[in-house]
Coordinates of C-alpha atoms and ligand atoms in Angstrom, one line a residue:
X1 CA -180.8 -165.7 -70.1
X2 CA -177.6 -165.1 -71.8
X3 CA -178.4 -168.6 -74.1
X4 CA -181.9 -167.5 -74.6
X5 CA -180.5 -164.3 -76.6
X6 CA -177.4 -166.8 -78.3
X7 CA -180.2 -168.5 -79.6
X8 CA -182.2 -166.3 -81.2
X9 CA -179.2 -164.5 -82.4
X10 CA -178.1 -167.8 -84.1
X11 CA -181.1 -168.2 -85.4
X12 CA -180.6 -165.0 -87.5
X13 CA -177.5 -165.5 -87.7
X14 CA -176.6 -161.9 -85.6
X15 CA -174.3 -163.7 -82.9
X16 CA -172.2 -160.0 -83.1
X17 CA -174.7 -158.5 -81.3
X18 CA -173.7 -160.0 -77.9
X19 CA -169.4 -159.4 -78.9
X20 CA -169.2 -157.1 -75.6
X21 CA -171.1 -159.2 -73.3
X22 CA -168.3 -159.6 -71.0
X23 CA -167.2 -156.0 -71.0
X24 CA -171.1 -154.8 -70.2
X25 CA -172.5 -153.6 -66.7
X26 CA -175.6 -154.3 -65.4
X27 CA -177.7 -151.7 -66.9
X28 CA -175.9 -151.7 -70.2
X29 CA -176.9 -155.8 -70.5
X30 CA -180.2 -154.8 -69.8
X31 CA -180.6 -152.6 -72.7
X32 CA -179.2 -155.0 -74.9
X33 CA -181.1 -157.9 -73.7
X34 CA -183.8 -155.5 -74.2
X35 CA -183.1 -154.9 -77.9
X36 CA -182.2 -158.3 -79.0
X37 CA -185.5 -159.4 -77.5
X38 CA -187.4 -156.6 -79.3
X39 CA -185.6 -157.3 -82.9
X40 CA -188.8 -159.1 -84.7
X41 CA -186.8 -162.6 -86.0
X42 CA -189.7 -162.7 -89.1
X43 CA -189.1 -159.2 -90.0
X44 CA -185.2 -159.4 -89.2
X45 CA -185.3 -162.5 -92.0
X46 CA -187.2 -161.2 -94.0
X47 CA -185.2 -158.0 -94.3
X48 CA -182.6 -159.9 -95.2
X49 CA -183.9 -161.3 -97.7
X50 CA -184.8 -158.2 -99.3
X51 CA -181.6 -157.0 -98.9
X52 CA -179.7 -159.8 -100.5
X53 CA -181.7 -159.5 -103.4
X54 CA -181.5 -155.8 -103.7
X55 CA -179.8 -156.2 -107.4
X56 CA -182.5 -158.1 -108.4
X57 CA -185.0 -155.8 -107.7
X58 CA -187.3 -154.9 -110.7
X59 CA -188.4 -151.6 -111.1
X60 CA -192.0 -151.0 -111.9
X61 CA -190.9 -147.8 -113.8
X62 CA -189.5 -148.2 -117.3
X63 CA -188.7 -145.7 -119.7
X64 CA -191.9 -145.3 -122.0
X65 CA -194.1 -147.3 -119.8
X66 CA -195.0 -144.0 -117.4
X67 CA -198.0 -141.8 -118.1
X68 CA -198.8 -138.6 -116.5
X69 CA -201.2 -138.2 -113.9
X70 CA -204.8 -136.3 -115.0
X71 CA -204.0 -133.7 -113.0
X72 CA -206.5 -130.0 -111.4
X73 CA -204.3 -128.4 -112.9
X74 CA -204.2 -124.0 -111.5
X75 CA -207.5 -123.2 -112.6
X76 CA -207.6 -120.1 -115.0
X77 CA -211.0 -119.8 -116.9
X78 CA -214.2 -118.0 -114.8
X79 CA -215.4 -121.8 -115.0
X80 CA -212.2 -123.7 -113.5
X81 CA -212.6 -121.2 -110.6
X82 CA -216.0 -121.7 -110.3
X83 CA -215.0 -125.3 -109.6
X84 CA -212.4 -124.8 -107.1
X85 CA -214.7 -122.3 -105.7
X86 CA -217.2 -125.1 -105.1
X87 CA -214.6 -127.5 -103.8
X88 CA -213.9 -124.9 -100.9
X89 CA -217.5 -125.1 -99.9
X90 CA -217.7 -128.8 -99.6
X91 CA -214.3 -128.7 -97.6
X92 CA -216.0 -126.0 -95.4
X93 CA -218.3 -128.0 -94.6
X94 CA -216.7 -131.5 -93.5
X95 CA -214.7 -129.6 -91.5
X96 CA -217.7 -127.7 -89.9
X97 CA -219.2 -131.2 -89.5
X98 CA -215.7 -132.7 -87.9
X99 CA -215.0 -135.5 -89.9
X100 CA -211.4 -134.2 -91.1
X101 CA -208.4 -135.0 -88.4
X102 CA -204.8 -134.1 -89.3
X103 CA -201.6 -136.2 -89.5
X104 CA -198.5 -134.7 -89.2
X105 CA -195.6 -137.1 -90.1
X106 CA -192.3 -135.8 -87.5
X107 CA -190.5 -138.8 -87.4
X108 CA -187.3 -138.6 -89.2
X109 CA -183.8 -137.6 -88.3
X110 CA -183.4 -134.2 -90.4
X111 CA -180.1 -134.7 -90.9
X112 CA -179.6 -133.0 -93.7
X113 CA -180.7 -130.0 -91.6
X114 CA -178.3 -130.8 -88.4
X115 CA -180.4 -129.4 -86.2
X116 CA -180.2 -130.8 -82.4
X117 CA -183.9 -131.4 -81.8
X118 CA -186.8 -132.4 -83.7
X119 CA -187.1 -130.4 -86.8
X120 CA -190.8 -128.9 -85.7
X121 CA -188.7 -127.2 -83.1
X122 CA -186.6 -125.3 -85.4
X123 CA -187.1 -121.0 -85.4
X124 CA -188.2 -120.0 -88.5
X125 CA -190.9 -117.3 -87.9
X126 CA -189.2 -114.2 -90.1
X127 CA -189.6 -111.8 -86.7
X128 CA -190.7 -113.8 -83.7
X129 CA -188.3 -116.9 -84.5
X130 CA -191.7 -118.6 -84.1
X131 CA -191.4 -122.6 -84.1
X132 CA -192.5 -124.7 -87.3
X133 CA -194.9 -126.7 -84.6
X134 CA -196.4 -123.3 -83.5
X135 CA -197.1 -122.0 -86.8
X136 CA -199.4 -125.2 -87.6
X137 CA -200.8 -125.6 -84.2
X138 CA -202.1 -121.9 -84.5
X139 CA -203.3 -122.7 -88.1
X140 CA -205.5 -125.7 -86.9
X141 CA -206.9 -123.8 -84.2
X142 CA -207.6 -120.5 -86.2
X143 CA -209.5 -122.8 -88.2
X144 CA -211.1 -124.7 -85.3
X145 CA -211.9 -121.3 -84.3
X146 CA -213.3 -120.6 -87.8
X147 CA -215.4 -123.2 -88.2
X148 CA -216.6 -123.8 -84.6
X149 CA -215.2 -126.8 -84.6
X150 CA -212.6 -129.5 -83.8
X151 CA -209.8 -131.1 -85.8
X152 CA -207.8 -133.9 -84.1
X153 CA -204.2 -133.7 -85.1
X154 CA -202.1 -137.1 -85.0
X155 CA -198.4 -136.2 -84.6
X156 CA -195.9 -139.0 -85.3
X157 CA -192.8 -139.0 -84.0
X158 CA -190.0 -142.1 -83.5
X159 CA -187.8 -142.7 -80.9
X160 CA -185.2 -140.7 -81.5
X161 CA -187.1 -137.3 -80.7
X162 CA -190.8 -138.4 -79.4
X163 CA -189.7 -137.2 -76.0
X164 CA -188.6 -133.9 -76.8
X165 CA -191.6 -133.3 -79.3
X166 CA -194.3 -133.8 -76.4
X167 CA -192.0 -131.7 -74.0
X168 CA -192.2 -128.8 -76.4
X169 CA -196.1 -129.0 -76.4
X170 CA -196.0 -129.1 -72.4
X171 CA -194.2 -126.1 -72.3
X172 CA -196.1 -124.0 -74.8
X173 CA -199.5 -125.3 -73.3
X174 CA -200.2 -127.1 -76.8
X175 CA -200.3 -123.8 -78.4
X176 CA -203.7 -123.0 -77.2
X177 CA -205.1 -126.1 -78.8
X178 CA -207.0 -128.6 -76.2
X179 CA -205.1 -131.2 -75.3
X180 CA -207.5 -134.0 -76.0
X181 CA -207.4 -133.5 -79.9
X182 CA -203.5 -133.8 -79.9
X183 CA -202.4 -137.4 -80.0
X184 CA -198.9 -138.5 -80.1
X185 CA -197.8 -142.1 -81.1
X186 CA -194.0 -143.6 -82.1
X187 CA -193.3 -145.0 -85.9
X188 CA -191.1 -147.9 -85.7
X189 CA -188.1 -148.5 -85.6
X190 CA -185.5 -150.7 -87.8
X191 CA -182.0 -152.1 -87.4
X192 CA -179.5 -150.5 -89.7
X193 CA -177.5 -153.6 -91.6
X194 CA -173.8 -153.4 -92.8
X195 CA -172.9 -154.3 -96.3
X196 CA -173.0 -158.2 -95.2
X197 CA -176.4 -158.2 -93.6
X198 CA -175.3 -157.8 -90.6
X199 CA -176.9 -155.3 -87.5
X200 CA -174.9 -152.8 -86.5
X201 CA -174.2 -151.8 -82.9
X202 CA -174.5 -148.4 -82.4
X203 CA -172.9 -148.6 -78.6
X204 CA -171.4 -151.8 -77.5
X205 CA -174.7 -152.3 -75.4
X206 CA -177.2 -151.1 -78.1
X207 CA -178.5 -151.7 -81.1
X208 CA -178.5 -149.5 -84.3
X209 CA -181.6 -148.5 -85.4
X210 CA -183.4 -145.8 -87.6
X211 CA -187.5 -144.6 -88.1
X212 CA -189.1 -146.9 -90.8
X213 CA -189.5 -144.0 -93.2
X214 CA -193.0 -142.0 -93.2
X215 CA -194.5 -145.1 -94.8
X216 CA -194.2 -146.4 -91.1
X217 CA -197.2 -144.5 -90.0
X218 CA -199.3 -147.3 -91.1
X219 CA -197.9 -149.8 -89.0
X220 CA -197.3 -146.9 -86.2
X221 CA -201.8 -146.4 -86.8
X222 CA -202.5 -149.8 -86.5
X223 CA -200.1 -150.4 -83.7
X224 CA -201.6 -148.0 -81.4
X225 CA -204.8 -148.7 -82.3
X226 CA -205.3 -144.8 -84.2
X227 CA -207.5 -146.2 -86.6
X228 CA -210.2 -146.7 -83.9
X229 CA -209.6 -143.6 -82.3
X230 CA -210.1 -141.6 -85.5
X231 CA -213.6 -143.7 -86.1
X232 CA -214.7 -143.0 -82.3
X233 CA -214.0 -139.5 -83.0
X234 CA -215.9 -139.3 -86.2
X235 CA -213.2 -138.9 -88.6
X236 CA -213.8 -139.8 -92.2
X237 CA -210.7 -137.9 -93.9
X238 CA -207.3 -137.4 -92.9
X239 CA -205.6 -134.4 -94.3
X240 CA -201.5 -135.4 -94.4
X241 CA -198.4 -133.6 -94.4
X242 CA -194.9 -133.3 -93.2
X243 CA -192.9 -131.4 -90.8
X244 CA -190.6 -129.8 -92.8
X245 CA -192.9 -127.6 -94.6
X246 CA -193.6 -124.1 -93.6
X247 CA -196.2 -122.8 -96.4
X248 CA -198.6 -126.1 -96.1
X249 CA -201.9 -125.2 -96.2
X250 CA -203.0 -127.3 -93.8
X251 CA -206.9 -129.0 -94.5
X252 CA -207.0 -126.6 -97.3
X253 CA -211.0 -126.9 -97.9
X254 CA -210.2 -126.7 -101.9
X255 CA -207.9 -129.7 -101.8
X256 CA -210.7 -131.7 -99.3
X257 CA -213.5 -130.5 -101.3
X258 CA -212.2 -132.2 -104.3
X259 CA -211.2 -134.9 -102.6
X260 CA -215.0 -135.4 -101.3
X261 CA -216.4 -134.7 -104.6
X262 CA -214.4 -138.1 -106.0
X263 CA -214.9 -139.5 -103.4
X264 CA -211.4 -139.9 -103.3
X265 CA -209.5 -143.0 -101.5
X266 CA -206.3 -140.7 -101.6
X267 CA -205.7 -137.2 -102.8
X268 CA -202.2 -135.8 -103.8
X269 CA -200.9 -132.1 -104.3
X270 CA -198.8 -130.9 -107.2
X271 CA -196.5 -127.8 -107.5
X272 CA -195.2 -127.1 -111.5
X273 CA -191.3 -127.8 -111.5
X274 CA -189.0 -125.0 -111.3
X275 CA -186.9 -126.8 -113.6
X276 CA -186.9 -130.4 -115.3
X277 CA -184.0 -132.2 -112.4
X278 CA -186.5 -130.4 -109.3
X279 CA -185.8 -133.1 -106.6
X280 CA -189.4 -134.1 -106.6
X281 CA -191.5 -137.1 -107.2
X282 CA -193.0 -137.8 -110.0
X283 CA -197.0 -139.0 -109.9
X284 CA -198.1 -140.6 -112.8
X285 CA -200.0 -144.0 -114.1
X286 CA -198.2 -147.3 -114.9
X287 CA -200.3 -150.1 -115.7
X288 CA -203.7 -148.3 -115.0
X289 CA -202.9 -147.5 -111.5
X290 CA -201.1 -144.4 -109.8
X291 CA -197.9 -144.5 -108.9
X292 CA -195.1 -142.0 -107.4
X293 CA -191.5 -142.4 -109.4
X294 CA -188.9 -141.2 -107.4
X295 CA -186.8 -137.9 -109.3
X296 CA -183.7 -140.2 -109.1
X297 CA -185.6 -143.0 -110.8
X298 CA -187.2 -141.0 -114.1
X299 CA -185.1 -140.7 -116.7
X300 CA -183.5 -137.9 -117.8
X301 CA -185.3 -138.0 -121.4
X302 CA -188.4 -138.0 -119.4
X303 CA -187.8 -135.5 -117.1
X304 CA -186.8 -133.2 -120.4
X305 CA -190.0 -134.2 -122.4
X306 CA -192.0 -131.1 -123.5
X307 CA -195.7 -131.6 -124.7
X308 CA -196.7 -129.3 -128.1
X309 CA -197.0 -126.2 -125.4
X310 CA -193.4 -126.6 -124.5
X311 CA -194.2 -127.4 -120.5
X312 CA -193.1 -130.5 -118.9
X313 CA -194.8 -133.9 -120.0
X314 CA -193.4 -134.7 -116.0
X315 CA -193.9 -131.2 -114.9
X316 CA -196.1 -132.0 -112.0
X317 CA -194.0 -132.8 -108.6
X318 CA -195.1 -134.0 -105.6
X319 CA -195.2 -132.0 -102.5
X320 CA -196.1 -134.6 -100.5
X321 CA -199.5 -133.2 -99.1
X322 CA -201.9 -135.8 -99.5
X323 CA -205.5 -136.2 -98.1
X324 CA -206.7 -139.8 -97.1
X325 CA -209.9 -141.8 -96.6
X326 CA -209.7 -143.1 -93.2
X327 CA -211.2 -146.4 -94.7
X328 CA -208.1 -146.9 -97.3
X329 CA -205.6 -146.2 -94.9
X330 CA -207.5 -148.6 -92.5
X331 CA -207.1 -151.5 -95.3
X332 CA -203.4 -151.1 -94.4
X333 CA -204.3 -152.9 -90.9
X334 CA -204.8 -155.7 -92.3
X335 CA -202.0 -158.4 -92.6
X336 CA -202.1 -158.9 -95.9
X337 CA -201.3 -155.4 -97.4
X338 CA -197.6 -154.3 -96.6
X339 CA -195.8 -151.3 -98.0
X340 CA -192.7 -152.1 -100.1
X341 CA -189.4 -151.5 -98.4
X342 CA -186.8 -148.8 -100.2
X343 CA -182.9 -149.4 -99.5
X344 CA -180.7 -146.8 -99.0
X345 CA -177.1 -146.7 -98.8
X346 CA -175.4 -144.7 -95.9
X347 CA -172.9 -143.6 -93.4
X348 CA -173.9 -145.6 -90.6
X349 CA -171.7 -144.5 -87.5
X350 CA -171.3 -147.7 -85.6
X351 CA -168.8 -149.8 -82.9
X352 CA -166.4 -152.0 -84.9
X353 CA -165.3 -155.8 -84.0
X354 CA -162.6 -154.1 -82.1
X355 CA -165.1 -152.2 -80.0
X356 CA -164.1 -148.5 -81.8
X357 CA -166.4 -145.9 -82.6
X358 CA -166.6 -145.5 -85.9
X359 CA -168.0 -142.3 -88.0
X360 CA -167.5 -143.1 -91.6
X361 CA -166.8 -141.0 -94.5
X362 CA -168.9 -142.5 -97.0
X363 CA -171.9 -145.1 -97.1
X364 CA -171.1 -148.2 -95.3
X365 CA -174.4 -149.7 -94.9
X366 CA -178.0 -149.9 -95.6
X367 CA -181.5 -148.5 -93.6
X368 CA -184.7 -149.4 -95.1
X369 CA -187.7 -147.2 -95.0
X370 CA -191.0 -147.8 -96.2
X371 CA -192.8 -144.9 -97.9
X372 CA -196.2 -142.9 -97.5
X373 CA -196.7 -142.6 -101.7
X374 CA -196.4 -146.4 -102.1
X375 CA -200.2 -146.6 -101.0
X376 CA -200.9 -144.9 -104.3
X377 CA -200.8 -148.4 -106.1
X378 CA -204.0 -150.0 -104.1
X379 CA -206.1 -146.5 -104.1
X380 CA -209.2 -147.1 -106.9
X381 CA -210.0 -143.2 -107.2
X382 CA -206.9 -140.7 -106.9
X383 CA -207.4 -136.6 -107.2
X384 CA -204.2 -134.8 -108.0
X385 CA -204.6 -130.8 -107.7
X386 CA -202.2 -128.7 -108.3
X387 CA -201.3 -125.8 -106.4
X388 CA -199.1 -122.5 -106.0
X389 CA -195.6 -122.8 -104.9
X390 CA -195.4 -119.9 -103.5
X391 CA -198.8 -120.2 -101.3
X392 CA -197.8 -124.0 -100.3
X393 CA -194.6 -125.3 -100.7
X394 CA -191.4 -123.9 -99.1
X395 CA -189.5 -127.4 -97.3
X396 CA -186.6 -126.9 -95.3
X397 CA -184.3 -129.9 -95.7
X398 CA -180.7 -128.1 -95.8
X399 CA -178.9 -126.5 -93.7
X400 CA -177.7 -123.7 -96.2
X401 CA -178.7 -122.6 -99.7
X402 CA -182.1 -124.3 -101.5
X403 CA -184.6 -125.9 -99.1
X404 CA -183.2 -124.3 -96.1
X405 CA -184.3 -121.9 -93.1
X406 CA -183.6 -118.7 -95.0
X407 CA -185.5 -119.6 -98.1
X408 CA -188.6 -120.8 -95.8
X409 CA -188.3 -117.5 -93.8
X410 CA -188.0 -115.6 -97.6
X411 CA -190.9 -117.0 -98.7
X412 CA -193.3 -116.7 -95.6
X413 CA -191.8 -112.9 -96.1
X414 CA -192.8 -112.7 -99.8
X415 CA -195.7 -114.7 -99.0
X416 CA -197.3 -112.6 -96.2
X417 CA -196.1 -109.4 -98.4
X418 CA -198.2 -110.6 -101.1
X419 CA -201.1 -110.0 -99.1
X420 CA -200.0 -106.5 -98.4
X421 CA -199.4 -105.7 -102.0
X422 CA -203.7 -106.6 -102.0
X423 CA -204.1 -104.5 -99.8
X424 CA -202.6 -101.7 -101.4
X425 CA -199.3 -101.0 -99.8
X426 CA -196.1 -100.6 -101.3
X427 CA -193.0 -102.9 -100.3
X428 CA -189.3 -102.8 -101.0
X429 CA -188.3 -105.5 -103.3
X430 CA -184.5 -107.1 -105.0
X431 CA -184.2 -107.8 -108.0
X432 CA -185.8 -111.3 -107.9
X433 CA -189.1 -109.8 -106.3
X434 CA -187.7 -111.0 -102.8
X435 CA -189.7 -108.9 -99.7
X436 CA -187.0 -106.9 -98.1
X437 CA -188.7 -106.8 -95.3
X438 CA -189.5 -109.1 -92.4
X439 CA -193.2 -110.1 -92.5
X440 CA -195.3 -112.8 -89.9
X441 CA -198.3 -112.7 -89.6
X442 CA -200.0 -115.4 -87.0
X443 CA -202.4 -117.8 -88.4
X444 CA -204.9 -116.6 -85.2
X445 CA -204.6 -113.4 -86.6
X446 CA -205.4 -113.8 -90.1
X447 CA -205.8 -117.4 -91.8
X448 CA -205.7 -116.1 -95.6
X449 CA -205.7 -113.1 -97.3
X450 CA -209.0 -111.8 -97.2
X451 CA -209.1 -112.5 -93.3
X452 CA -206.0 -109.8 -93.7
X453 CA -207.1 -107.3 -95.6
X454 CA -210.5 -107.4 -93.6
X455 CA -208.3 -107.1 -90.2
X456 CA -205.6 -104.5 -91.5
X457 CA -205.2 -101.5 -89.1
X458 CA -206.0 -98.4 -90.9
X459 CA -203.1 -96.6 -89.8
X460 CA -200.6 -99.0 -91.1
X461 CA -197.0 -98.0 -91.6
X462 CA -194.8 -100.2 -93.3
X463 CA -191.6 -101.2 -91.3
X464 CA -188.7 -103.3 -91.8
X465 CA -189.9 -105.8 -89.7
X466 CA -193.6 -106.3 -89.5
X467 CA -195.6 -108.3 -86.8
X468 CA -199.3 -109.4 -87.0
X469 CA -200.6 -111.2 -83.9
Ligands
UTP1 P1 -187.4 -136.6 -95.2 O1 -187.4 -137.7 -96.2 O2 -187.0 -135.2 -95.7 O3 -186.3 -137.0 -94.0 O4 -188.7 -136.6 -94.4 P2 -185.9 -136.3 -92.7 O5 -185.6 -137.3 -91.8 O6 -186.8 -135.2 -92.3 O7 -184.5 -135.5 -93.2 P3 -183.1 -136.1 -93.6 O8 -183.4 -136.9 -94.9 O9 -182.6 -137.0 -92.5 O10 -182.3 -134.9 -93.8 C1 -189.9 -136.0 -95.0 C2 -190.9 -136.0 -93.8 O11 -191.2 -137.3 -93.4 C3 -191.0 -137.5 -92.0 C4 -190.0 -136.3 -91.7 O12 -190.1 -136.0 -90.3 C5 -190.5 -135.3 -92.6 O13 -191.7 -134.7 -92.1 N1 -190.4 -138.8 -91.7 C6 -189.3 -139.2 -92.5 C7 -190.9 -139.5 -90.7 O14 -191.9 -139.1 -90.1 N2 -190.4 -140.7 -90.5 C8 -189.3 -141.2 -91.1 O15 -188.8 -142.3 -90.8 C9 -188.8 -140.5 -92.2

């Protein structure tokens, strides 16, 4: 056995894998032999390859050569309501009829965020420390509930936390939503490299390895066969988004209405830049077909441009909410269509030729990820809409300061507070217009604001801390 796995090593020239052999037990050569017979030699090649030529690489995006998207931009004439008006109906009613499902992407590593756990675990309700994953499982099933309907929701998770994700659902019960119409499925997984090509060992018996970026739910779809599944269960239209978002309107019927009336392969949503270097990507046109540029890849004098009305030429960022044509995404099944993979540079902590554990303080190797917006490029008929920031879009990516918990738990505050002001109340603000106090209202109490205002106890008094449920 032990030749077997020299062999195929050699062949990818990855003979350090099998270094500790002789030091192994039992189990631990089981897990190894396990992983070396796993590692896909094609893929591990072809890797590589892409790898050694990484200074090569052209970029599609030059200076000059990027357009902006034609973009829904916030409608504000009677008739640009009107529209979005009628784009809520035609939502409504695909998913009345049950042809939208949901796909939630889960799979990364949140490091940036250090939490032990998967990051839909984390407390963020502002009073009831309420989980990410509970606040959109009770959104999908206040709209199930709405709608008299169902919408399947496809969580993807990876290795590294698919365990403890299902474990959370099993001991909340699914969050009241039926079981059945929550399906769980891994993303891949690829071997880190070191700056030689070389895999890393991340214990003497086990390979390094990280999630294959969110792109990876293709592959992950087709793997486990989801794209059958969605079609037995009627699904035309996926609506798409990501973990780490606690204001995402999940299947907004505006967004899906427009997609439908485009009859859209793939549908993207838009928030207006806070300021020209916002860390988010840029969709536009190159060549006549959509693309997303990366905010590290557009050039400063781009991201500064200002049109004759002094906003952003660029203004338009990505929020990574997308709706998708079960029949595009399905084209991805198909050999010959594969996703471009990114490289990035990191700390990769890993055993050394001398067998020590090493935690390095800057990037000493590469991971390569394959991303969701590189679709964009094959889609024929793309809506971009934009939306409000502060009714869709508050990420948490940090631990501390922009992008973290407490500005996610501000804004569901200011948020939820917003639909008190409607209603006629009057709430302690700072200076910046922050909520001083600590709002949550559950999506099975109240989906939007009218649902609220319709709901709100007559007797209301307004508290520091204020729960709806
Ligand atoms: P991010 O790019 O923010 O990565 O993911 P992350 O792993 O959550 O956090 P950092 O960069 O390690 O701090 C955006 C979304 O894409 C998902 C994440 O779970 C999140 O919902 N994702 C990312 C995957 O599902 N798989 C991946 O391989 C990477």
């Amino acid at each position: 056995m032990l030749a077997k796995l020299e062999k195929k090593l050699e062949e990818i020239d990855q003979q350090q894998l099998l270094s500790f052999w002789n030091q192994l037990n039992e189990n631990e050569r089981k897990t190894l032999q396990h992983d070396i017979e796993s590692l896909d030699t094609d893929r591990i090649i072809k890797l590589r390859k892409i790898l050694s030529e990484k200074d090569k690489q052209e970029n599609l995006y030059q200076p000059g050569n990027f357009k902006p998207a034609d973009v829904d931009t916030l409608p504000k004439t009677a008739q640009e309501k009107e529209k979005r008006r009628a784009a809520f109906r035609i939502g409504e009613k695909a998913i009345k009829e049950g042809t939208v499902g949901a796909i939630l992407v889960a799979g990364g590593q949140g490091t940036r965020l250090g939490f032990h756990g998967p990051k839909g675990v984390f407390p963020v309700g502002p009073v009831t420390d309420k989980s990410l994953y509970q606040y959109f499982l009770e959104r999908l099933l206040a709209l199930e509930r709405r709608y008299s309907t169902r919408i399947p929701l496809y969580v993807m998770t990876s290795e590294k936390n698919h365990h403890e994700t299902k474990e959370f659902f099993l001991e909340h019960d699914y969050f009241g939503k039926e079981r059945n119409s929550v399906v769980f499925f891994q993303q891949g997984m690829l071997p880190t490299f070191d700056e030689n090509g070389k895999i890393f060992l991340e214990e003497k018996y086990k390979i390094s390895k990280a999630p294959d970026g969110h792109g990876g739910l293709l592959n992950a779809l087709k793997e486990n066969t989801l794209f059958e599944d969605m079609k037995n269960r009627g699904l035309e239209n996926l609506f798409y988004f990501q973990v780490d978002n606690i204001l995402v309107q999940i299947c907004d019927p505006a967004f899906i209405g427009m997609h439908l009336q485009k009859d859209a392969d793939l549908s993207a949503k838009t928030v207006y830049k806070s300021d020209p270097f916002e860390k988010l990507g840029n969709i536009g046109i190159i060549n006549d077909t959509y693309v997303t540029v990366e905010y590290t890849e557009l050039s400063e004098e781009e991201k500064k441009a200002r049109d004759q009305e002094g906003k952003l030429v660029f203004g338009q960022g990505s929020i990574a909410v997308h709706v998708f044509s079960r029949k595009f995404l399905q084209r991805f099944a198909s050999d010959e269509l594969e996703l471009p993979y990114h490289i990035a540079h990191k700390k990769i902590i890993h055993i050394d030729d001398g067998g020590k554990k090493i935690e390095p303080d800057k990037p000493n190797g590469y991971k390569l990820e394959q991303f969701i917006f590189d679709t964009f490029p094959i889609a024929e008929r793309v809506v971009v809409m934009e939306t409000e920031r502060d009714k869709d879009f508050s990420p948490i990516k940090n631990a501390e300061g922009t992008d973290s918990p407490q500005t996610a738990r501000q804004h569901l505050n200011n948020y939820f507070g917003s639909w008190l002001d409607r209603a006629g109340y009057e709430l302690e603000r700072d200076q910046e217009g922050n909520v001083q106090h600590q709002i949550e209202v559950s999506p099975l109490y109240a989906l939007d604001e009218e649902e609220f205002i319709s709901k709100i106890p007559k007797d209301l008094q307004i508290k520091d801390k204020m729960i709806f449920e």
